[in-house]
């Protein structure tokens, strides 16, 4: 894709559109170049502004850098995801905090009863944690791209095993595992088709 595909209805520069969407791909191989703490903090400082319901912000992240950490993670991944994860310079395990309501007095202060609204229904709270956490996963992936890095998000894993290993307290539930870095040799599959506007949009 090239920036010549840009529509006139967007204010974001053509280069930024390409970086975030048109030229961005899911990576399957990674170079050995490190992902720095500076890059990670910059990603967070950007994507933390993405909206969530009642400012819930349930996303929680475990960063896996070390060989020891990867050996804890790899057995819980689908077999096809293990080699690329082992070779990625950084892996982010993204989870949703189902007790996000504990932070609402600070995060949503103009509704003093916000915490109590969510306290009595664990299932309702878990559903919203998953929904809003997944929104934040999408923001996170765009932030990785904005940093000039590539992301390889994966949902092929044993969630119960990952939760037991990395979130033993029980309040966080894994959503996605994301490999992060610079692209390696032959990193992409062929670009797959996308729906056209008229295929998915209805105006009433």
Coordinates of N, CA and C in Angstrom, one line a residue:
X1 N 0.8 -1.2 0.0 CA 0.0 0.0 0.0 C 0.9 1.3 0.0
X2 N 0.4 2.3 -0.6 CA 1.1 3.6 -0.6 C 0.2 4.7 -0.1
X3 N 0.8 5.8 0.2 CA 0.0 7.0 0.7 C -0.9 7.5 -0.3
X4 N -0.7 7.1 -1.6 CA -1.7 7.6 -2.7 C -3.1 7.1 -2.5
X5 N -3.3 6.1 -1.6 CA -4.6 5.6 -1.3 C -5.3 6.5 -0.3
X6 N -4.7 7.5 0.2 CA -5.3 8.3 1.3 C -6.6 9.0 0.8
X7 N -7.6 9.0 1.7 CA -8.8 9.7 1.4 C -8.7 11.1 1.9
X8 N -9.4 12.0 1.3 CA -9.4 13.4 1.6 C -10.1 13.7 2.9
X9 N -10.8 12.8 3.5 CA -11.6 13.1 4.7 C -10.8 12.9 6.0
X10 N -9.5 12.6 5.9 CA -8.7 12.4 7.1 C -7.8 13.5 7.3
X11 N -7.6 13.9 8.6 CA -6.7 15.0 8.9 C -5.3 14.4 9.3
X12 N -5.2 13.2 9.6 CA -3.9 12.6 9.9 C -3.0 12.5 8.6
X13 N -1.7 12.8 8.7 CA -0.9 12.8 7.5 C -0.9 11.5 6.8
X14 N -0.7 11.5 5.5 CA -0.6 10.2 4.8 C 0.4 9.3 5.3
X15 N 1.6 9.8 5.8 CA 2.6 9.0 6.3 C 2.2 8.3 7.6
X16 N 1.5 9.1 8.4 CA 1.0 8.5 9.7 C -0.1 7.4 9.4
X17 N -1.0 7.7 8.4 CA -2.0 6.7 8.1 C -1.3 5.4 7.6
X18 N -0.3 5.5 6.8 CA 0.4 4.3 6.3 C 1.1 3.6 7.5
X19 N 1.7 4.3 8.4 CA 2.5 3.7 9.5 C 1.5 3.0 10.4
X20 N 0.3 3.5 10.7 CA -0.6 2.9 11.6 C -1.4 1.8 11.0
X21 N -1.8 2.0 9.7 CA -2.7 1.1 9.1 C -2.3 0.4 7.8
X22 N -2.1 1.2 6.7 CA -2.0 0.6 5.4 C -0.7 -0.2 5.2
X23 N 0.4 0.3 5.8 CA 1.7 -0.4 5.6 C 2.0 -1.3 6.8
X24 N 1.2 -1.2 7.9 CA 1.4 -2.0 9.1 C 0.9 -3.4 8.9
X25 N 1.7 -4.4 9.4 CA 1.3 -5.8 9.2 C 1.6 -6.5 10.5
X26 N 0.9 -7.6 10.7 CA 1.2 -8.5 11.8 C 2.5 -9.3 11.5
X27 N 3.5 -9.2 12.4 CA 4.8 -9.8 12.2 C 4.8 -11.2 12.7
X28 N 5.5 -12.0 12.0 CA 5.7 -13.4 12.4 C 7.2 -13.8 12.6
X29 N 8.1 -12.9 12.2 CA 9.5 -13.0 12.6 C 10.0 -11.7 13.1
X30 N 11.1 -11.7 13.9 CA 11.6 -10.5 14.5 C 13.1 -10.4 14.4
X31 N 13.7 -9.2 14.3 CA 15.1 -9.1 14.4 C 15.5 -9.2 15.9
X32 N 16.8 -9.1 16.1 CA 17.3 -9.2 17.5 C 17.4 -7.8 18.1
X33 N 17.0 -6.7 17.4 CA 17.0 -5.4 18.0 C 16.1 -5.3 19.2
X34 N 16.6 -4.6 20.2 CA 15.9 -4.5 21.5 C 14.7 -3.5 21.3
X35 N 13.7 -3.8 22.1 CA 12.7 -2.8 22.4 C 13.0 -2.1 23.7
X36 N 13.2 -0.8 23.7 CA 13.7 -0.1 24.8 C 12.6 0.3 25.8
X37 N 13.0 0.6 27.0 CA 12.0 1.1 28.0 C 11.5 2.4 27.6
X38 N 12.3 3.2 27.0 CA 11.9 4.5 26.5 C 10.7 4.4 25.5
X39 N 10.9 3.4 24.6 CA 9.8 3.2 23.6 C 8.5 2.7 24.3
X40 N 8.7 1.8 25.3 CA 7.5 1.3 26.0 C 6.8 2.4 26.8
X41 N 7.5 3.3 27.4 CA 6.9 4.3 28.2 C 6.2 5.3 27.2
X42 N 6.8 5.6 26.0 CA 6.2 6.4 25.1 C 4.9 5.8 24.5
X43 N 4.9 4.5 24.3 CA 3.7 3.9 23.8 C 2.6 4.0 24.9
X44 N 2.9 3.8 26.1 CA 1.9 3.9 27.2 C 1.4 5.3 27.3
X45 N 2.3 6.3 27.2 CA 1.9 7.7 27.4 C 1.0 8.2 26.3
X46 N 1.1 7.5 25.1 CA 0.2 7.8 24.0 C -1.2 7.1 24.2
X47 N -1.1 5.8 24.4 CA -2.4 5.0 24.2 C -3.2 5.1 25.5
X48 N -2.7 5.6 26.6 CA -3.5 5.7 27.8 C -4.7 6.6 27.7
X49 N -4.6 7.5 26.6 CA -5.7 8.4 26.4 C -6.9 7.8 25.6
X50 N -6.8 6.6 25.2 CA -7.9 6.0 24.5 C -9.1 5.8 25.4
X51 N -10.3 6.0 24.9 CA -11.5 6.0 25.8 C -11.9 4.6 26.2
X52 N -12.4 4.5 27.5 CA -13.0 3.3 28.0 C -14.2 3.7 28.8
X53 N -15.2 2.8 28.9 CA -16.4 3.1 29.6 C -16.1 3.5 31.1
X54 N -16.7 4.7 31.4 CA -16.5 5.2 32.8 C -15.0 5.3 33.2
X55 N -14.1 5.4 32.2 CA -12.7 5.5 32.4 C -12.2 4.3 33.2
X56 N -12.7 3.1 32.9 CA -12.4 1.9 33.7 C -10.9 1.5 33.6
X57 N -10.3 1.6 32.4 CA -8.9 1.3 32.2 C -8.5 0.0 32.8
X58 N -9.1 -1.1 32.4 CA -8.8 -2.4 33.0 C -7.5 -3.1 32.5
X59 N -6.9 -2.6 31.5 CA -5.8 -3.3 30.9 C -4.6 -3.3 31.9
X60 N -4.0 -4.6 32.0 CA -2.8 -4.8 32.8 C -1.8 -5.5 31.9
X61 N -0.6 -5.3 32.1 CA 0.5 -5.8 31.1 C 1.6 -6.4 31.9
X62 N 2.0 -7.6 31.5 CA 3.2 -8.2 32.0 C 4.2 -8.2 30.7
X63 N 5.3 -7.7 30.9 CA 6.3 -7.7 29.8 C 7.3 -8.8 30.0
X64 N 7.5 -9.6 29.0 CA 8.3 -10.8 29.1 C 9.6 -10.5 28.3
X65 N 10.7 -10.3 28.9 CA 12.0 -10.1 28.2 C 12.9 -11.3 28.3
X66 N 13.0 -11.8 29.5 CA 14.1 -12.8 29.8 C 13.8 -14.2 29.2
X67 N 14.9 -14.9 29.0 CA 14.7 -16.3 28.6 C 13.9 -17.1 29.7
X68 N 14.1 -16.8 30.9 CA 13.3 -17.5 32.0 C 11.9 -17.2 31.9
X69 N 11.5 -15.9 31.6 CA 10.1 -15.6 31.5 C 9.5 -16.2 30.3
X70 N 10.2 -16.3 29.2 CA 9.7 -17.0 28.0 C 9.5 -18.5 28.2
X71 N 10.3 -19.1 29.0 CA 10.2 -20.5 29.3 C 8.9 -20.8 30.2
X72 N 8.5 -19.8 30.9 CA 7.3 -19.9 31.7 C 6.1 -19.7 30.8
X73 N 6.2 -18.9 29.7 CA 5.1 -18.6 28.8 C 4.9 -19.6 27.7
X74 N 6.0 -20.1 27.1 CA 5.9 -20.9 25.9 C 5.1 -22.1 26.0
X75 N 5.2 -22.9 27.2 CA 4.4 -24.1 27.2 C 2.9 -23.9 27.1
X76 N 2.4 -22.6 27.4 CA 1.0 -22.3 27.4 C 0.5 -21.8 26.0
X77 N 1.4 -21.6 25.1 CA 1.1 -21.1 23.8 C 0.8 -22.3 22.8
X78 N 0.0 -22.0 21.8 CA -0.2 -23.0 20.8 C 1.1 -23.3 20.1
X79 N 1.3 -24.5 19.7 CA 2.6 -24.9 19.1 C 3.1 -24.0 18.0
X80 N 2.2 -23.6 17.2 CA 2.6 -22.7 16.0 C 3.0 -21.3 16.5
X81 N 2.8 -20.9 17.7 CA 3.1 -19.6 18.2 C 4.4 -19.6 19.0
X82 N 5.0 -20.7 19.3 CA 6.1 -20.8 20.2 C 7.4 -20.3 19.6
X83 N 7.8 -20.7 18.4 CA 9.1 -20.3 17.9 C 9.2 -18.8 17.7
X84 N 8.1 -18.2 17.2 CA 8.2 -16.7 16.9 C 8.2 -16.0 18.2
X85 N 7.5 -16.5 19.2 CA 7.5 -15.8 20.5 C 8.9 -16.0 21.2
X86 N 9.5 -17.1 21.1 CA 10.8 -17.3 21.7 C 11.9 -16.4 21.1
X87 N 11.7 -16.1 19.8 CA 12.7 -15.2 19.1 C 12.3 -13.8 19.1
X88 N 11.2 -13.4 19.6 CA 10.8 -12.0 19.7 C 11.6 -11.3 20.8
X89 N 12.1 -10.1 20.6 CA 12.8 -9.4 21.7 C 12.0 -9.1 22.9
X90 N 10.7 -8.9 22.7 CA 9.8 -8.6 23.8 C 8.4 -9.2 23.6
X91 N 7.8 -9.7 24.6 CA 6.4 -10.2 24.6 C 5.6 -9.5 25.6
X92 N 4.4 -9.0 25.3 CA 3.5 -8.4 26.2 C 2.3 -9.3 26.4
X93 N 2.1 -9.6 27.7 CA 0.9 -10.4 28.0 C -0.1 -9.4 28.5
X94 N -1.2 -9.3 27.8 CA -2.2 -8.2 28.0 C -3.4 -8.9 28.7
X95 N -3.8 -8.3 29.8 CA -4.9 -8.9 30.6 C -5.9 -7.8 31.0
X96 N -7.1 -8.2 31.4 CA -8.1 -7.3 32.0 C -8.2 -7.5 33.5
X97 N -8.2 -6.4 34.2 CA -8.4 -6.5 35.7 C -9.9 -6.4 36.0
X98 N -10.4 -7.6 36.4 CA -11.8 -7.7 36.7 C -12.3 -6.9 38.0
X99 N -11.3 -6.4 38.7 CA -11.6 -5.6 39.9 C -11.2 -4.1 39.6
X100 N -11.4 -3.7 38.3 CA -11.1 -2.3 38.0 C -11.9 -1.3 38.8
X101 N -13.0 -1.7 39.3 CA -13.9 -0.8 40.1 C -13.2 -0.3 41.3
X102 N -12.2 -1.0 41.8 CA -11.5 -0.5 43.0 C -10.8 0.8 42.7
X103 N -10.5 1.1 41.5 CA -9.8 2.4 41.1 C -10.7 3.5 40.7
X104 N -12.0 3.2 40.6 CA -12.9 4.2 40.1 C -13.0 5.5 40.9
X105 N -12.9 5.4 42.3 CA -12.9 6.7 43.0 C -11.9 7.7 42.5
X106 N -10.7 7.2 42.0 CA -9.7 8.1 41.5 C -9.9 8.3 40.0
X107 N -10.3 7.3 39.2 CA -10.4 7.4 37.8 C -11.7 8.0 37.3
X108 N -12.8 8.0 38.1 CA -14.1 8.5 37.8 C -14.7 9.3 38.9
X109 N -14.0 10.3 39.4 CA -14.3 10.9 40.7 C -15.6 11.7 40.7
X110 N -16.1 12.1 39.5 CA -17.4 12.9 39.5 C -18.6 12.0 39.8
X111 N -18.4 10.7 39.9 CA -19.5 9.8 40.3 C -19.1 9.0 41.6
X112 N -19.3 9.6 42.7 CA -18.8 9.0 44.0 C -19.3 7.6 44.3
X113 N -20.4 7.2 43.7 CA -20.9 5.8 43.9 C -20.4 4.8 42.8
X114 N -19.5 5.2 42.0 CA -19.1 4.4 40.8 C -18.6 3.0 41.3
X115 N -17.8 3.0 42.3 CA -17.2 1.8 42.8 C -18.3 0.8 43.3
X116 N -19.3 1.4 44.0 CA -20.3 0.5 44.5 C -21.2 0.0 43.4
X117 N -21.4 0.7 42.4 CA -22.2 0.3 41.2 C -21.7 -1.0 40.7
X118 N -20.4 -1.3 40.7 CA -19.9 -2.5 40.1 C -19.5 -3.6 41.1
X119 N -19.6 -3.3 42.4 CA -19.1 -4.2 43.4 C -19.9 -5.5 43.5
X120 N -21.2 -5.4 43.3 CA -22.0 -6.5 43.6 C -22.3 -7.6 42.5
X121 N -21.7 -7.4 41.3 CA -22.0 -8.3 40.2 C -20.8 -8.6 39.5
X122 N -20.2 -9.7 39.9 CA -18.9 -10.1 39.4 C -18.9 -10.4 37.9
X123 N -20.0 -11.1 37.4 CA -20.1 -11.4 36.0 C -20.3 -10.2 35.1
X124 N -21.1 -9.2 35.5 CA -21.3 -8.0 34.8 C -19.9 -7.2 34.7
X125 N -19.2 -7.2 35.8 CA -17.9 -6.5 35.9 C -16.9 -7.2 35.0
X126 N -16.9 -8.5 35.0 CA -16.0 -9.2 34.1 C -16.2 -9.0 32.7
X127 N -17.5 -8.9 32.3 CA -17.9 -8.6 30.9 C -17.3 -7.3 30.5
X128 N -17.5 -6.3 31.3 CA -17.0 -4.9 31.0 C -15.5 -4.8 31.0
X129 N -14.9 -5.6 31.9 CA -13.4 -5.6 31.9 C -12.9 -6.2 30.6
X130 N -13.5 -7.2 30.1 CA -13.1 -7.8 28.9 C -13.3 -6.9 27.7
X131 N -14.5 -6.3 27.6 CA -14.8 -5.4 26.5 C -13.8 -4.2 26.5
X132 N -13.7 -3.5 27.6 CA -12.8 -2.3 27.7 C -11.3 -2.7 27.6
X133 N -11.0 -3.8 28.2 CA -9.6 -4.3 28.0 C -9.2 -4.6 26.6
X134 N -10.2 -5.1 25.9 CA -9.9 -5.4 24.4 C -9.8 -4.1 23.6
X135 N -10.6 -3.1 24.0 CA -10.4 -1.8 23.4 C -9.0 -1.3 23.6
X136 N -8.5 -1.5 24.8 CA -7.2 -1.0 25.1 C -6.1 -1.8 24.4
X137 N -6.4 -3.1 24.2 CA -5.4 -3.9 23.4 C -5.3 -3.3 22.0
X138 N -6.4 -2.9 21.4 CA -6.3 -2.3 20.1 C -5.5 -1.0 20.1
X139 N -5.7 -0.2 21.1 CA -5.0 1.0 21.3 C -3.5 0.7 21.4
X140 N -3.2 -0.3 22.2 CA -1.8 -0.7 22.4 C -1.1 -1.1 21.1
X141 N -1.8 -1.9 20.3 CA -1.2 -2.3 19.0 C -0.9 -1.1 18.2
X142 N -1.8 -0.2 18.1 CA -1.6 1.0 17.3 C -0.4 1.8 17.9
X143 N -0.3 1.8 19.2 CA 0.9 2.5 19.9 C 2.2 1.9 19.5
X144 N 2.2 0.5 19.5 CA 3.4 -0.2 19.0 C 3.8 0.3 17.6
X145 N 2.8 0.3 16.7 CA 3.1 0.8 15.4 C 3.5 2.2 15.3
X146 N 3.0 3.1 16.2 CA 3.4 4.5 16.2 C 4.8 4.6 16.6
X147 N 5.3 3.7 17.4 CA 6.7 3.7 17.8 C 7.7 3.2 16.7
X148 N 7.2 2.8 15.6 CA 8.0 2.3 14.5 C 8.3 0.8 14.7
X149 N 7.6 0.1 15.6 CA 7.8 -1.3 15.8 C 6.7 -2.1 15.2
X150 N 6.8 -3.4 15.2 CA 5.7 -4.2 14.7 C 5.2 -5.1 15.8
X151 N 3.9 -5.5 15.7 CA 3.3 -6.3 16.7 C 2.8 -7.6 16.0
X152 N 2.9 -8.6 16.8 CA 2.4 -9.9 16.4 C 1.4 -10.4 17.5
X153 N 0.1 -9.9 17.5 CA -0.8 -10.4 18.5 C -1.3 -11.8 18.2
X154 N -1.5 -12.5 19.4 CA -1.9 -13.9 19.3 C -3.0 -14.2 20.3
X155 N -3.9 -15.0 19.9 CA -4.9 -15.5 20.9 C -4.9 -17.0 21.0
X156 N -3.9 -17.6 20.4 CA -3.7 -19.1 20.5 C -2.9 -19.5 21.7
X157 N -3.6 -19.6 22.8 CA -2.9 -20.0 24.1 C -3.9 -20.6 25.0
X158 N -3.4 -21.3 26.0 CA -4.2 -21.8 27.1 C -4.4 -20.7 28.2
X159 N -5.5 -20.1 28.1 CA -5.8 -18.9 29.0 C -5.6 -19.3 30.5
X160 N -6.1 -20.4 30.9 CA -6.1 -20.8 32.3 C -4.6 -21.0 32.7
X161 N -3.8 -21.6 31.8 CA -2.4 -21.7 32.1 C -1.6 -20.4 32.2
X162 N -1.9 -19.5 31.3 CA -1.3 -18.2 31.3 C -1.7 -17.4 32.6
X163 N -3.0 -17.5 32.9 CA -3.5 -16.8 34.1 C -2.8 -17.3 35.4
X164 N -2.7 -18.6 35.5 CA -2.1 -19.2 36.7 C -0.6 -18.8 36.8
X165 N 0.1 -18.7 35.6 CA 1.5 -18.5 35.6 C 1.8 -17.0 35.9
X166 N 1.0 -16.1 35.3 CA 1.4 -14.7 35.3 C 0.4 -13.8 36.1
X167 N -0.8 -14.3 36.4 CA -1.8 -13.6 37.2 C -2.4 -14.4 38.2
X168 N -1.6 -14.9 39.2 CA -2.0 -15.9 40.1 C -3.1 -15.4 41.1
X169 N -3.2 -14.1 41.2 CA -4.1 -13.5 42.2 C -5.6 -13.7 41.8
X170 N -5.8 -14.0 40.5 CA -7.2 -14.3 40.0 C -8.0 -13.1 39.5
X171 N -7.6 -11.9 39.8 CA -8.4 -10.7 39.4 C -8.1 -10.4 37.9
X172 N -6.9 -10.7 37.4 CA -6.6 -10.4 36.0 C -6.9 -11.6 35.1
X173 N -7.4 -11.4 33.9 CA -7.7 -12.4 33.0 C -7.0 -12.1 31.6
X174 N -6.2 -13.0 31.1 CA -5.4 -12.7 29.9 C -6.4 -12.5 28.7
X175 N -6.1 -11.6 27.9 CA -6.8 -11.3 26.6 C -6.0 -11.7 25.4
X176 N -4.8 -11.2 25.3 CA -4.0 -11.4 24.1 C -2.5 -11.4 24.5
X177 N -1.7 -12.1 23.8 CA -0.3 -12.1 23.9 C 0.3 -11.5 22.6
X178 N 1.2 -10.5 22.8 CA 1.7 -9.7 21.6 C 3.2 -9.8 21.6
X179 N 3.7 -10.3 20.5 CA 5.2 -10.2 20.2 C 5.5 -8.8 19.7
X180 N 6.6 -8.2 20.1 CA 6.9 -6.9 19.7 C 8.4 -6.7 19.3
X181 N 8.6 -6.0 18.3 CA 10.0 -5.7 17.9 C 10.1 -5.1 16.5
X182 N 11.3 -5.3 15.9 CA 11.5 -4.9 14.5 C 11.3 -6.1 13.7
X183 N 10.8 -6.0 12.4 CA 10.6 -7.2 11.6 C 11.9 -7.9 11.3
X184 N 11.8 -9.2 11.3 CA 12.9 -10.1 10.9 C 12.8 -10.5 9.4
X185 N 13.4 -11.6 9.1 CA 13.5 -12.1 7.7 C 12.1 -12.7 7.4
X186 N 11.6 -12.3 6.2 CA 10.3 -12.8 5.7 C 9.2 -12.7 6.7
X187 N 8.9 -11.5 7.3 CA 8.1 -11.4 8.4 C 6.6 -11.5 8.2
X188 N 6.1 -11.3 6.9 CA 4.7 -11.2 6.6 C 4.1 -12.3 5.9
X189 N 2.8 -12.6 6.1 CA 2.0 -13.4 5.2 C 1.6 -12.4 4.1
X190 N 1.0 -13.0 3.0 CA 0.4 -12.1 2.0 C -0.7 -11.3 2.6
X191 N -0.8 -10.0 2.1 CA -1.9 -9.1 2.6 C -3.2 -9.7 2.3
X192 N -4.1 -9.8 3.3 CA -5.4 -10.4 3.1 C -6.4 -9.3 2.8
X193 N -7.5 -9.7 2.1 CA -8.5 -8.7 1.7 C -9.3 -8.1 2.9
X194 N -9.8 -6.9 2.7 CA -10.7 -6.3 3.7 C -12.0 -5.9 3.0
X195 N -13.0 -5.8 3.9 CA -14.4 -5.5 3.4 C -14.4 -4.1 2.9
X196 N -15.2 -3.8 1.8 CA -15.4 -2.5 1.3 C -16.5 -1.8 2.2
X197 N -16.5 -0.5 2.1 CA -17.5 0.3 2.9 C -18.9 -0.2 2.8
X198 N -19.4 -0.4 1.6 CA -20.8 -0.7 1.3 C -21.1 -2.1 1.8
X199 N -20.1 -3.0 2.0 CA -20.4 -4.3 2.5 C -20.7 -4.3 4.0
X200 N -20.3 -3.3 4.7 CA -20.4 -3.4 6.2 C -21.2 -2.3 6.8
X201 N -21.5 -1.2 6.0 CA -22.1 0.0 6.6 C -23.6 0.1 6.1
X202 N -24.5 0.3 7.0 CA -25.9 0.6 6.7 C -26.3 1.9 7.3
X203 N -26.9 2.7 6.6 CA -27.4 4.0 7.1 C -28.9 3.9 7.2
X204 N -29.5 4.3 8.4 CA -30.9 4.3 8.6 C -31.5 5.6 9.0

